[in-house]
mmCIF file of C-alpha atoms and ligand atoms in Angstrom:
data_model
loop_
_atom_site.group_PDB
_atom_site.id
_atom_site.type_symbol
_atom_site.label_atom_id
_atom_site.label_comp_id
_atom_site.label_asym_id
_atom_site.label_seq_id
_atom_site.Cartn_x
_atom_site.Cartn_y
_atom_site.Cartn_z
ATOM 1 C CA UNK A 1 112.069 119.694 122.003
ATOM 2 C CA UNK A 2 111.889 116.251 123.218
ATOM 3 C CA UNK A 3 109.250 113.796 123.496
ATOM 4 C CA UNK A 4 108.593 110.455 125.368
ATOM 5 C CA UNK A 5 106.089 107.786 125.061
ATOM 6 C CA UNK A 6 103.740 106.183 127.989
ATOM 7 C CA UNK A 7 102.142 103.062 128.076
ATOM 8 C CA UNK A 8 98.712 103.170 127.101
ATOM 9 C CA UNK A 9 95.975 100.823 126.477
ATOM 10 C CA UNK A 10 94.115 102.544 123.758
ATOM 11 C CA UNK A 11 93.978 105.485 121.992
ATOM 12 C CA UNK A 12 90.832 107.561 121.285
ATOM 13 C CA UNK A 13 91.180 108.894 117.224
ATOM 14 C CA UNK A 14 91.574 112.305 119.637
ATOM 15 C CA UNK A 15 94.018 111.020 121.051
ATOM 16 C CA UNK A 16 95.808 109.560 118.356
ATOM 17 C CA UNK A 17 95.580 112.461 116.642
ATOM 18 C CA UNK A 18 97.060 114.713 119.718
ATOM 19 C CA UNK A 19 99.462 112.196 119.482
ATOM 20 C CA UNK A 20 100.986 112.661 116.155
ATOM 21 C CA UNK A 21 100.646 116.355 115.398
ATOM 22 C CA UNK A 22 102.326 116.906 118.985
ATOM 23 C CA UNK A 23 105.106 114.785 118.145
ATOM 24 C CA UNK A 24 105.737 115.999 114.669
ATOM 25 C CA UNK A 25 109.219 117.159 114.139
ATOM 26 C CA UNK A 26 109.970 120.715 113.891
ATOM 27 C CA UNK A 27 107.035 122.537 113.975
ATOM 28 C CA UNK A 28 103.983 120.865 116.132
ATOM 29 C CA UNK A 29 100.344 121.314 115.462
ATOM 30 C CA UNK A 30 97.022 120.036 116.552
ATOM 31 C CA UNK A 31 93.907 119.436 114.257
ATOM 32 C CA UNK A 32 91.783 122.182 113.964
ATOM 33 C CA UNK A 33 88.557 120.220 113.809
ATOM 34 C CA UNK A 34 89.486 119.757 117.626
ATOM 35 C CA UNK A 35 88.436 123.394 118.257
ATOM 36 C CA UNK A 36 84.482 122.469 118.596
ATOM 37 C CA UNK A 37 83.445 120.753 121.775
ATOM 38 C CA UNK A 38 80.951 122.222 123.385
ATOM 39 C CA UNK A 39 82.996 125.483 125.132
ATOM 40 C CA UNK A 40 84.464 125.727 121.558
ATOM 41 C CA UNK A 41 81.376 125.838 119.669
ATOM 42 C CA UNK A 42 79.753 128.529 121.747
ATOM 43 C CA UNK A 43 82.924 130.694 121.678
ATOM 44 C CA UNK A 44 82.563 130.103 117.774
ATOM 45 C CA UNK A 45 79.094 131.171 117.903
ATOM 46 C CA UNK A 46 80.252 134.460 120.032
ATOM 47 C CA UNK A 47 83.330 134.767 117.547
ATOM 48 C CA UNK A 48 80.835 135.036 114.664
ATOM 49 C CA UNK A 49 78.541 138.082 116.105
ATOM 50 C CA UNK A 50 82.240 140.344 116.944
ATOM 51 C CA UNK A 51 82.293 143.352 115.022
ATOM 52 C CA UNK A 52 86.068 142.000 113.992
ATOM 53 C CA UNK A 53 84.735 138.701 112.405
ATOM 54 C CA UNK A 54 82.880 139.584 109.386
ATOM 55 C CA UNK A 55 83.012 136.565 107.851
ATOM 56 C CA UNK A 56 79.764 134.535 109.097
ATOM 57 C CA UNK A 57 77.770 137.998 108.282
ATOM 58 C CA UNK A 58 78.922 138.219 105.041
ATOM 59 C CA UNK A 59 78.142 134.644 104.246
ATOM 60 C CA UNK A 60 74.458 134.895 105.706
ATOM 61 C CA UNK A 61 74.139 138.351 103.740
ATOM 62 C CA UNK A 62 74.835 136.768 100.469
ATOM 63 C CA UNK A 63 72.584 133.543 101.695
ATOM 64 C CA UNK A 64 69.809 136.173 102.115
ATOM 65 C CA UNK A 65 70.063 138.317 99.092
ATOM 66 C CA UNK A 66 70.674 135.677 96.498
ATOM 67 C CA UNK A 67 68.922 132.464 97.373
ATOM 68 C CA UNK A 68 66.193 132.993 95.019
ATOM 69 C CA UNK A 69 68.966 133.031 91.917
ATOM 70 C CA UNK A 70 70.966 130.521 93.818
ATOM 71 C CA UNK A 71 67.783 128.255 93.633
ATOM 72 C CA UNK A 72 66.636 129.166 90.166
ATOM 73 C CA UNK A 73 69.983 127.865 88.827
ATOM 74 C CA UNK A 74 69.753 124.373 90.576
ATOM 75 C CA UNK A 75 67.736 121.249 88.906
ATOM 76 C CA UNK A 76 64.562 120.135 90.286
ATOM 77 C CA UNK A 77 63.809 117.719 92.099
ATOM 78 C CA UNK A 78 67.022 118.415 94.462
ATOM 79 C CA UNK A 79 67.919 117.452 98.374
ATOM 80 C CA UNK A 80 70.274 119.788 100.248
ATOM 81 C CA UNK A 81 73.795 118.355 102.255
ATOM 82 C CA UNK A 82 75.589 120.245 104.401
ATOM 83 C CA UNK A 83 79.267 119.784 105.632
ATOM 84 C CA UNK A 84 79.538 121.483 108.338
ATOM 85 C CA UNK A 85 76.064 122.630 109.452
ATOM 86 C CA UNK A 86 77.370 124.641 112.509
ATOM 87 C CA UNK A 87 73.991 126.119 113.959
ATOM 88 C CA UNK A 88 72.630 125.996 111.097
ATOM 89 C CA UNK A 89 71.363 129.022 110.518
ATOM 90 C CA UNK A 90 72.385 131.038 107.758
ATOM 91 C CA UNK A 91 71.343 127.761 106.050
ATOM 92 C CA UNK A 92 67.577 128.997 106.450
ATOM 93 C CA UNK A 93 67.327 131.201 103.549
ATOM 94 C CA UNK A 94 68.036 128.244 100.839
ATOM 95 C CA UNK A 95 66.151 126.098 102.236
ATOM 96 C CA UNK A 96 63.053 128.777 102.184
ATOM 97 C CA UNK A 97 63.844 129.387 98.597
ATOM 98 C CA UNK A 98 64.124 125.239 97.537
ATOM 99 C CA UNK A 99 60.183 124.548 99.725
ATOM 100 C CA UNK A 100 58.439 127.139 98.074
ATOM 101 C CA UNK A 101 59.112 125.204 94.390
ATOM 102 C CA UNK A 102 59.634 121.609 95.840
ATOM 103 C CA UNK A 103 59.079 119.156 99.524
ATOM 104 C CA UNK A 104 62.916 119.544 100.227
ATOM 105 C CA UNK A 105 64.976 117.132 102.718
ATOM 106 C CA UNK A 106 68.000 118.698 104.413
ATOM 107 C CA UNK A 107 71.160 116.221 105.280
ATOM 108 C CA UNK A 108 72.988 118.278 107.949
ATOM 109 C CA UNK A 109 76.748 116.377 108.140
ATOM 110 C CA UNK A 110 78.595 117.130 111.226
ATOM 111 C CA UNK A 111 80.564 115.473 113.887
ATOM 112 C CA UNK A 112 80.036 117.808 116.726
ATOM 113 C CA UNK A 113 76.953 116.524 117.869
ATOM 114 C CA UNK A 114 75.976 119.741 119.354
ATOM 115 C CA UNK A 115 76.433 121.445 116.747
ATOM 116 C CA UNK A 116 73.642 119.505 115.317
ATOM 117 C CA UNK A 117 71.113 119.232 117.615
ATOM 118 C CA UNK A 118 71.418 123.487 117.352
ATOM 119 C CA UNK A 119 71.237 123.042 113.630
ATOM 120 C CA UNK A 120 67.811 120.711 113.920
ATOM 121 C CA UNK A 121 66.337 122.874 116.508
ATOM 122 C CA UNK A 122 66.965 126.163 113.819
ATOM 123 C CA UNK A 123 65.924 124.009 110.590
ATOM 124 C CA UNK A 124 63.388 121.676 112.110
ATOM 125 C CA UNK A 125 60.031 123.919 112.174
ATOM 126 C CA UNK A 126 60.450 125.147 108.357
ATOM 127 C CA UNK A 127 57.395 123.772 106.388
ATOM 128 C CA UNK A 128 58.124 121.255 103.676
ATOM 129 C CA UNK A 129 61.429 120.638 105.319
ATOM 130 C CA UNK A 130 62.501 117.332 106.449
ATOM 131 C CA UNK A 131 66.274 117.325 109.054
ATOM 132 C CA UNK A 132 67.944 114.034 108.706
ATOM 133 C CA UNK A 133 70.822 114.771 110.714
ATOM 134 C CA UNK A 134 74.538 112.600 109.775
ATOM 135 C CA UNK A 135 76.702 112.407 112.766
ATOM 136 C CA UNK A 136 80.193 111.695 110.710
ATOM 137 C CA UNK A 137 83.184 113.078 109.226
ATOM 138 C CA UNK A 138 81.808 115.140 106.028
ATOM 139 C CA UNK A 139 82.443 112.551 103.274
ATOM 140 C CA UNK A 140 81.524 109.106 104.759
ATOM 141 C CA UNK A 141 77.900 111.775 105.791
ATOM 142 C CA UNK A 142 77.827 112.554 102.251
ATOM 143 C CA UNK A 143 78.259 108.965 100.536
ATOM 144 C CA UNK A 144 75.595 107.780 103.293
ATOM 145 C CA UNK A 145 72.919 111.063 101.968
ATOM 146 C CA UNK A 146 73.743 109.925 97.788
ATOM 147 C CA UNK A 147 73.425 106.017 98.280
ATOM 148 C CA UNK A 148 70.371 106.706 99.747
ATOM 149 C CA UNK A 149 68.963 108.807 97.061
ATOM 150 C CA UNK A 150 66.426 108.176 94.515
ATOM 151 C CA UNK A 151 67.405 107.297 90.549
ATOM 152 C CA UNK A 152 66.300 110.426 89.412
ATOM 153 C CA UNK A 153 66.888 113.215 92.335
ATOM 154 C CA UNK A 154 69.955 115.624 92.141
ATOM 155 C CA UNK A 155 71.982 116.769 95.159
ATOM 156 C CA UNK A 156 73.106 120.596 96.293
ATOM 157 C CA UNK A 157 76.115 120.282 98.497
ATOM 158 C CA UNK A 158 76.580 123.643 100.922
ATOM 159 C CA UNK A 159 79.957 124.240 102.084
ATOM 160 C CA UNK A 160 79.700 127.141 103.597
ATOM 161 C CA UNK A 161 81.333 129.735 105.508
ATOM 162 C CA UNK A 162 84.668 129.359 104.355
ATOM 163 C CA UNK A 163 85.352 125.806 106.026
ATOM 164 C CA UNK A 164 87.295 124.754 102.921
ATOM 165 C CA UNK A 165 90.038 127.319 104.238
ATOM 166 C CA UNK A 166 91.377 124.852 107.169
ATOM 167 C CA UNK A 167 92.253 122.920 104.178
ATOM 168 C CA UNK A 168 96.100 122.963 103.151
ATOM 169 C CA UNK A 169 95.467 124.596 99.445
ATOM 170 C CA UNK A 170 96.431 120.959 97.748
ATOM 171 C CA UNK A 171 94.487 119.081 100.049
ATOM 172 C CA UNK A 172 91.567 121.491 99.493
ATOM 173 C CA UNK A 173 91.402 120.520 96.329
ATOM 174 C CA UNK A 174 91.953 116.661 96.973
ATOM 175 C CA UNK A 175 88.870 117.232 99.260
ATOM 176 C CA UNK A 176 86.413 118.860 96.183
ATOM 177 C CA UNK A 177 88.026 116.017 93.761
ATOM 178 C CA UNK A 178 86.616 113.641 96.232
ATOM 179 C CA UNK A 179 83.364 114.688 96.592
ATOM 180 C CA UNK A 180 82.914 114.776 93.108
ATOM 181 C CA UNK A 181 83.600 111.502 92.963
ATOM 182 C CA UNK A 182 80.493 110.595 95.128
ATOM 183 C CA UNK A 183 78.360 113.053 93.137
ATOM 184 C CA UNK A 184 76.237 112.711 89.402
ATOM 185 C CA UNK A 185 77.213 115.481 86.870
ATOM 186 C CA UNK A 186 74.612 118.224 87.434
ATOM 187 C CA UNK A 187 75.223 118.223 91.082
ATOM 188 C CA UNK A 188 75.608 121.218 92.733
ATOM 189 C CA UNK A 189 78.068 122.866 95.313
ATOM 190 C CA UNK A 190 77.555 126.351 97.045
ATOM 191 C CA UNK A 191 81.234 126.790 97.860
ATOM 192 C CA UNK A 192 81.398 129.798 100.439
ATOM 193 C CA UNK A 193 85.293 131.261 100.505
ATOM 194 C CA UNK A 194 86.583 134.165 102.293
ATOM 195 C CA UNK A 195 88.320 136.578 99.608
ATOM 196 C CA UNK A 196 91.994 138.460 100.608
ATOM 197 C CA UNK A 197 91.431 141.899 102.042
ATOM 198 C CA UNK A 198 93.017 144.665 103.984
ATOM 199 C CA UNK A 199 95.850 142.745 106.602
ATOM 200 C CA UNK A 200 94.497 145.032 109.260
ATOM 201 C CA UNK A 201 91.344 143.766 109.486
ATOM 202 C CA UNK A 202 92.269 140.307 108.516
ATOM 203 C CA UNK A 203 94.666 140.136 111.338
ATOM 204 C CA UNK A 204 91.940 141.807 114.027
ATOM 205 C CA UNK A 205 88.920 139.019 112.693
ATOM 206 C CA UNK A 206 91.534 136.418 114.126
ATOM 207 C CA UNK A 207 92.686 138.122 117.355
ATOM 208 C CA UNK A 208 89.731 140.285 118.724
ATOM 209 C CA UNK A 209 90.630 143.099 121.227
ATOM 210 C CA UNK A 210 87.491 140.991 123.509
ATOM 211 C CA UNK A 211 90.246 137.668 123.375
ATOM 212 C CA UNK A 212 87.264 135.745 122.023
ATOM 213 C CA UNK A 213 89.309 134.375 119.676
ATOM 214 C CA UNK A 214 92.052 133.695 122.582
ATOM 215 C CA UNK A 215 89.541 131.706 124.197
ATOM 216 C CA UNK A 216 88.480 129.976 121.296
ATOM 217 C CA UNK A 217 92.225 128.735 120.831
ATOM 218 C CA UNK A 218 93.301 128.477 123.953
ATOM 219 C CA UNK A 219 90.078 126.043 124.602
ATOM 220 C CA UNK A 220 91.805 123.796 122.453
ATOM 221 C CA UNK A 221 93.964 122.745 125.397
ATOM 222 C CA UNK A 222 91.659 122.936 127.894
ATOM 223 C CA UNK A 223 89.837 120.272 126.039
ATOM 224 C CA UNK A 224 92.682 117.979 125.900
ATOM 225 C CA UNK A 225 93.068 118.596 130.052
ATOM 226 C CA UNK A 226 89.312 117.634 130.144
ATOM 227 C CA UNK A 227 88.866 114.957 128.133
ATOM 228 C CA UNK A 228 92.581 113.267 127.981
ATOM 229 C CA UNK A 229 93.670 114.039 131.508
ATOM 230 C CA UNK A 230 96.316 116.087 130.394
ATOM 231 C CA UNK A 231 98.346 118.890 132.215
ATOM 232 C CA UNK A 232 98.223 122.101 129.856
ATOM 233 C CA UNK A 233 98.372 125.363 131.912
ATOM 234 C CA UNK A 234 96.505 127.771 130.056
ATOM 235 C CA UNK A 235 98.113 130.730 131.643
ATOM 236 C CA UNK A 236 101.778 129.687 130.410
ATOM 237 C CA UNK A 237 100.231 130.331 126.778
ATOM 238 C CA UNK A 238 99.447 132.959 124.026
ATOM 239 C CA UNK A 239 97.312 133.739 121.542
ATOM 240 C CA UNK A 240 98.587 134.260 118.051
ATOM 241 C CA UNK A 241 97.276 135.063 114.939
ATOM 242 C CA UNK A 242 99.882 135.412 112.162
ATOM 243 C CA UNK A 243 99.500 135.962 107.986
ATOM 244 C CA UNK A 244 101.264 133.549 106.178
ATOM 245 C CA UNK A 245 102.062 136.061 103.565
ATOM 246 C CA UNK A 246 103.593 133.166 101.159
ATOM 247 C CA UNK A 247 100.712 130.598 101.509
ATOM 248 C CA UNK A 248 98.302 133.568 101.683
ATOM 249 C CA UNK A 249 96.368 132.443 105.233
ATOM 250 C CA UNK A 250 95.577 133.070 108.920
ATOM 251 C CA UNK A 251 97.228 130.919 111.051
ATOM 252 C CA UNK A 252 96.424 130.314 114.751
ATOM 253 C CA UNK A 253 99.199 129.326 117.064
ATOM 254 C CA UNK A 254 99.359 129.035 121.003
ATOM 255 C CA UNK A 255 102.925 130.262 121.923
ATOM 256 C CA UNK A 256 104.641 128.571 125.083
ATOM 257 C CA UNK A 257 105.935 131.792 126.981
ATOM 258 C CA UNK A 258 108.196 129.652 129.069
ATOM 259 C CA UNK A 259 109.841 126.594 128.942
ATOM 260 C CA UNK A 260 107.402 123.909 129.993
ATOM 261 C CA UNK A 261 106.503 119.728 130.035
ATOM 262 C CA UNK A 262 102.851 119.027 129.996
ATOM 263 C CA UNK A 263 102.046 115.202 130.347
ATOM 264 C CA UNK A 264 99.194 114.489 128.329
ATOM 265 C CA UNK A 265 98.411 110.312 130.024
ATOM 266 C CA UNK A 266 95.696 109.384 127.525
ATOM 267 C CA UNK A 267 97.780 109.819 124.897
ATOM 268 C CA UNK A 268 100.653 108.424 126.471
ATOM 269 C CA UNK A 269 102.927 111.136 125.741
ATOM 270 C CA UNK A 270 105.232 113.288 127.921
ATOM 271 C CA UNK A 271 106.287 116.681 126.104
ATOM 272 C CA UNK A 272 108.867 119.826 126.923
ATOM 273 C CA UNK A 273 107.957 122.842 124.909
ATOM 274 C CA UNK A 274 110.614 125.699 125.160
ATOM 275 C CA UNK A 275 109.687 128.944 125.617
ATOM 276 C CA UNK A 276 108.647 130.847 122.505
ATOM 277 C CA UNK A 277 108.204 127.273 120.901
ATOM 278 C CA UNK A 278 104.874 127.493 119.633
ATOM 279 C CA UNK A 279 101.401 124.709 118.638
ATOM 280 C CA UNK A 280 99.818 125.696 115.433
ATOM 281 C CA UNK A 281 95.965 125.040 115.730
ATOM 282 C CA UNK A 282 94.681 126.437 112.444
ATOM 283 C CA UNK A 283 95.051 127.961 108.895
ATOM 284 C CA UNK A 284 92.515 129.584 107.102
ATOM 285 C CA UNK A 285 93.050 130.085 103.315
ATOM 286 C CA UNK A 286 91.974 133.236 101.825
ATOM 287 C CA UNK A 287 91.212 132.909 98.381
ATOM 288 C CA UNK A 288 91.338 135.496 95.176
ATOM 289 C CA UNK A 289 87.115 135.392 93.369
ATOM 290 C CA UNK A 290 89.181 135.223 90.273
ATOM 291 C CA UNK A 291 91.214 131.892 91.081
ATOM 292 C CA UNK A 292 87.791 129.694 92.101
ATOM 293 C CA UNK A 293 87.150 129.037 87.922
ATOM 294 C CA UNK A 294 90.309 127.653 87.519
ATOM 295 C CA UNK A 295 89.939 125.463 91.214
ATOM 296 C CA UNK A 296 86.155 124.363 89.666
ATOM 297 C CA UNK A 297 88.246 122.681 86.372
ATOM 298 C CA UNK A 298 90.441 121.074 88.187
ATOM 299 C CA UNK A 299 88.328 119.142 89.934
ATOM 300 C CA UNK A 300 85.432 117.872 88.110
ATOM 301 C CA UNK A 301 83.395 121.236 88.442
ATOM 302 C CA UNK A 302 82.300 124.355 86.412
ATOM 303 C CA UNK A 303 81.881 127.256 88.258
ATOM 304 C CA UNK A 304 78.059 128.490 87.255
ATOM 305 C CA UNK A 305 78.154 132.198 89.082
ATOM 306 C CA UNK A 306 79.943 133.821 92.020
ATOM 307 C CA UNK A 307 77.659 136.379 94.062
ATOM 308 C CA UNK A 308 80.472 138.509 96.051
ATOM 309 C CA UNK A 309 79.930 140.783 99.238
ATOM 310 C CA UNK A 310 81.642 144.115 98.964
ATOM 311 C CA UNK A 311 81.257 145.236 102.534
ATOM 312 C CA UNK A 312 83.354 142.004 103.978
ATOM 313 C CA UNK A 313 85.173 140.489 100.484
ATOM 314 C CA UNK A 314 84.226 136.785 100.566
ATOM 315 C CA UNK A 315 81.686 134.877 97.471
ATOM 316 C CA UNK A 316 79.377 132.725 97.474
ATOM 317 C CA UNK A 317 80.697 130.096 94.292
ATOM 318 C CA UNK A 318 77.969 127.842 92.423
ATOM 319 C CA UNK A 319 80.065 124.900 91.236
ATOM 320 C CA UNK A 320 78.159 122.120 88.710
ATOM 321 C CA UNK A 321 79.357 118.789 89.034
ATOM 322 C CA UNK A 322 80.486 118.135 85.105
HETATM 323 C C1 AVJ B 1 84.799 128.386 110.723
HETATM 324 C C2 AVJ B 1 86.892 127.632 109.934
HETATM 325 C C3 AVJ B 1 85.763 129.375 108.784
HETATM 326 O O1 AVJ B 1 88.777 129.891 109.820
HETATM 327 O O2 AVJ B 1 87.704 131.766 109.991
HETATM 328 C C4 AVJ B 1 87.237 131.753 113.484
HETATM 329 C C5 AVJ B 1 87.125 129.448 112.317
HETATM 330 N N1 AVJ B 1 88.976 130.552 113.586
HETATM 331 N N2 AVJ B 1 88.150 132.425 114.167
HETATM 332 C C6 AVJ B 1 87.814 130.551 110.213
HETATM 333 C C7 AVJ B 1 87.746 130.564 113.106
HETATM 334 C C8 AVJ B 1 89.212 131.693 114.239
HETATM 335 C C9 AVJ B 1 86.683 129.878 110.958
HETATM 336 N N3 AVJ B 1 86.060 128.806 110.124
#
């Protein structure tokens, strides 16, 4: 591997970031939060409706089912936050449950912004429902939503679908430890985490017979061709989805199936992959239901209740900020 360095004027945090995981020594990587432009978003959206993918589903199901006890268990009056919104709509069902007792106002936090002009189209029309979209990284969205909140009024954090799983496991829990800083005790957090289950499937959720999931990853470069001028040729590289059987996750690589230099000009950076040399785009942590307790304590949380899906293993975890 080699790299070299261009002159450039300034770097776009993209770029910077494109930047530093390409040039990391050993293995390179780029930032999965790169993954949802606009092409990448609408793949995800396709991603979540494959048979293969049962995640999403099972997240909504449990959504659906339990929102009523989900609600009951919450303190009144509360305002909802959401890292993450995506589209927005599995989201729906609590905030149903939370306007039937209460006028509710719903902080969707997300940097793709078309992620959240989907997720205020879906949320917009629900009666006693106010969207106050945040257009930021999830925690500086979430200390704007709690400064602005009154003396008395309690937050309910969603984190949904499993997001916490990009997350290195440490770093995971650095994350929760920090947003319990900017929370009260009594605070809520519906934590949704994708449980360990049968490799087979595991394995086919993250590489799709369809190449949805291909796409998905492989839009990653196309992206950086688009928007920093780069060079990538899609064709001269695979799709890979791999269990990490010691850190116990999916990972998402795009392997170079030749030896290759891509020039990537506004990040001033000149690369030579070799062939079989491959980018890692993304983990995702699976998680045991019985380990969640224990990740609660550590950081400033008691886990309340965990409503599990049997069909597609994943839970739905109530955390109260102590
Ligand atoms: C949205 C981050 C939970 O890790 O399963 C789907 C993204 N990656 N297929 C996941 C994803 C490949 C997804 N998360």
């Amino acid at each position: 591997m080699l790299a070299s360095s261009l002159p450039v004027r300034h770097l776009s945090e993209f770029a910077a970031d494109v930047r530093a995981g390409l040039t990391k020594p050993g293995q390179r990587e780029l930032p999965s939060k790169y993954l949802y432009d606009e092409v990448g978003s609408a793949l995800f959206e396709t991603i979540c409706v494959l048979p293969e993918y049962g995640l999403t589903r099972a997240d909504a199901r449990l959504l659906q089912k339990y929102a009523g006890e989900i609600v009951e268990r919450l303190p009144s009056p509360i305002h909802v936050a959401e890292l993450g919104s995506g589209s927005g709509k599995k989201t729906r069902w609590i905030l149903e449950a939370l306007a039937q007792r209460q006028k509710t106002y719903y902080y969707p936090i997300e940097i793709s912004p078309y992620a959240l002009a989907a997720c205020a189209k879906e949320l917009g029309q629900i009666d006693l429902v106010s969207v106050v979209g945040y257009e930021q990284p999830y925690l500086e969205g979430l200390r704007a939503v709690a400064e602005g909140r009154e003396e008395q009024g309690h937050l309910l954090v969603l984190f949904l679908g499993s997001t916490i799983g990009n997350f290195d496991r440490d770093a995971g829990e650095e994350f929760l430890r920090e947003m319990r800083a900017i929370l009260r005790p009594g605070d809520a957090l519906l934590l949704g985490t994708d449980l360990e289950k049968d490799m087979a499937l595991q394995l086919l959720a993250y590489d799709d017979p369809a190449g949805v999931t291909a796409a998905f990853n492989l839009n990653l470069l196309a992206r950086i061709n688009r928007e920093l001028g780069a060079d990538f040729d899609l064709r001269c590289f695979r799709h890979e989805a791999r269990w990490n059987f010691s850190e116990r996750r999916m990972e998402m690589h795009l392997r170079s199936t030749q030896r290759q230099k891509v020039e990537i000009p506004a990040a001033g950076l000149r690369i030579s992959l070799d062939e079989d040399e491959t980018l890692w785009t993304e983990s995702s942590h699976k998680y045991k239901a019985e380990a969640i307790p224990g990740m609660a304590a550590r950081t400033g949380f008691r886990c309340e209740e965990q409503w599990i899906d049997r069909e597609w293993p994943f839970a739905q975890n109530l955390l109260i900020a102590r």
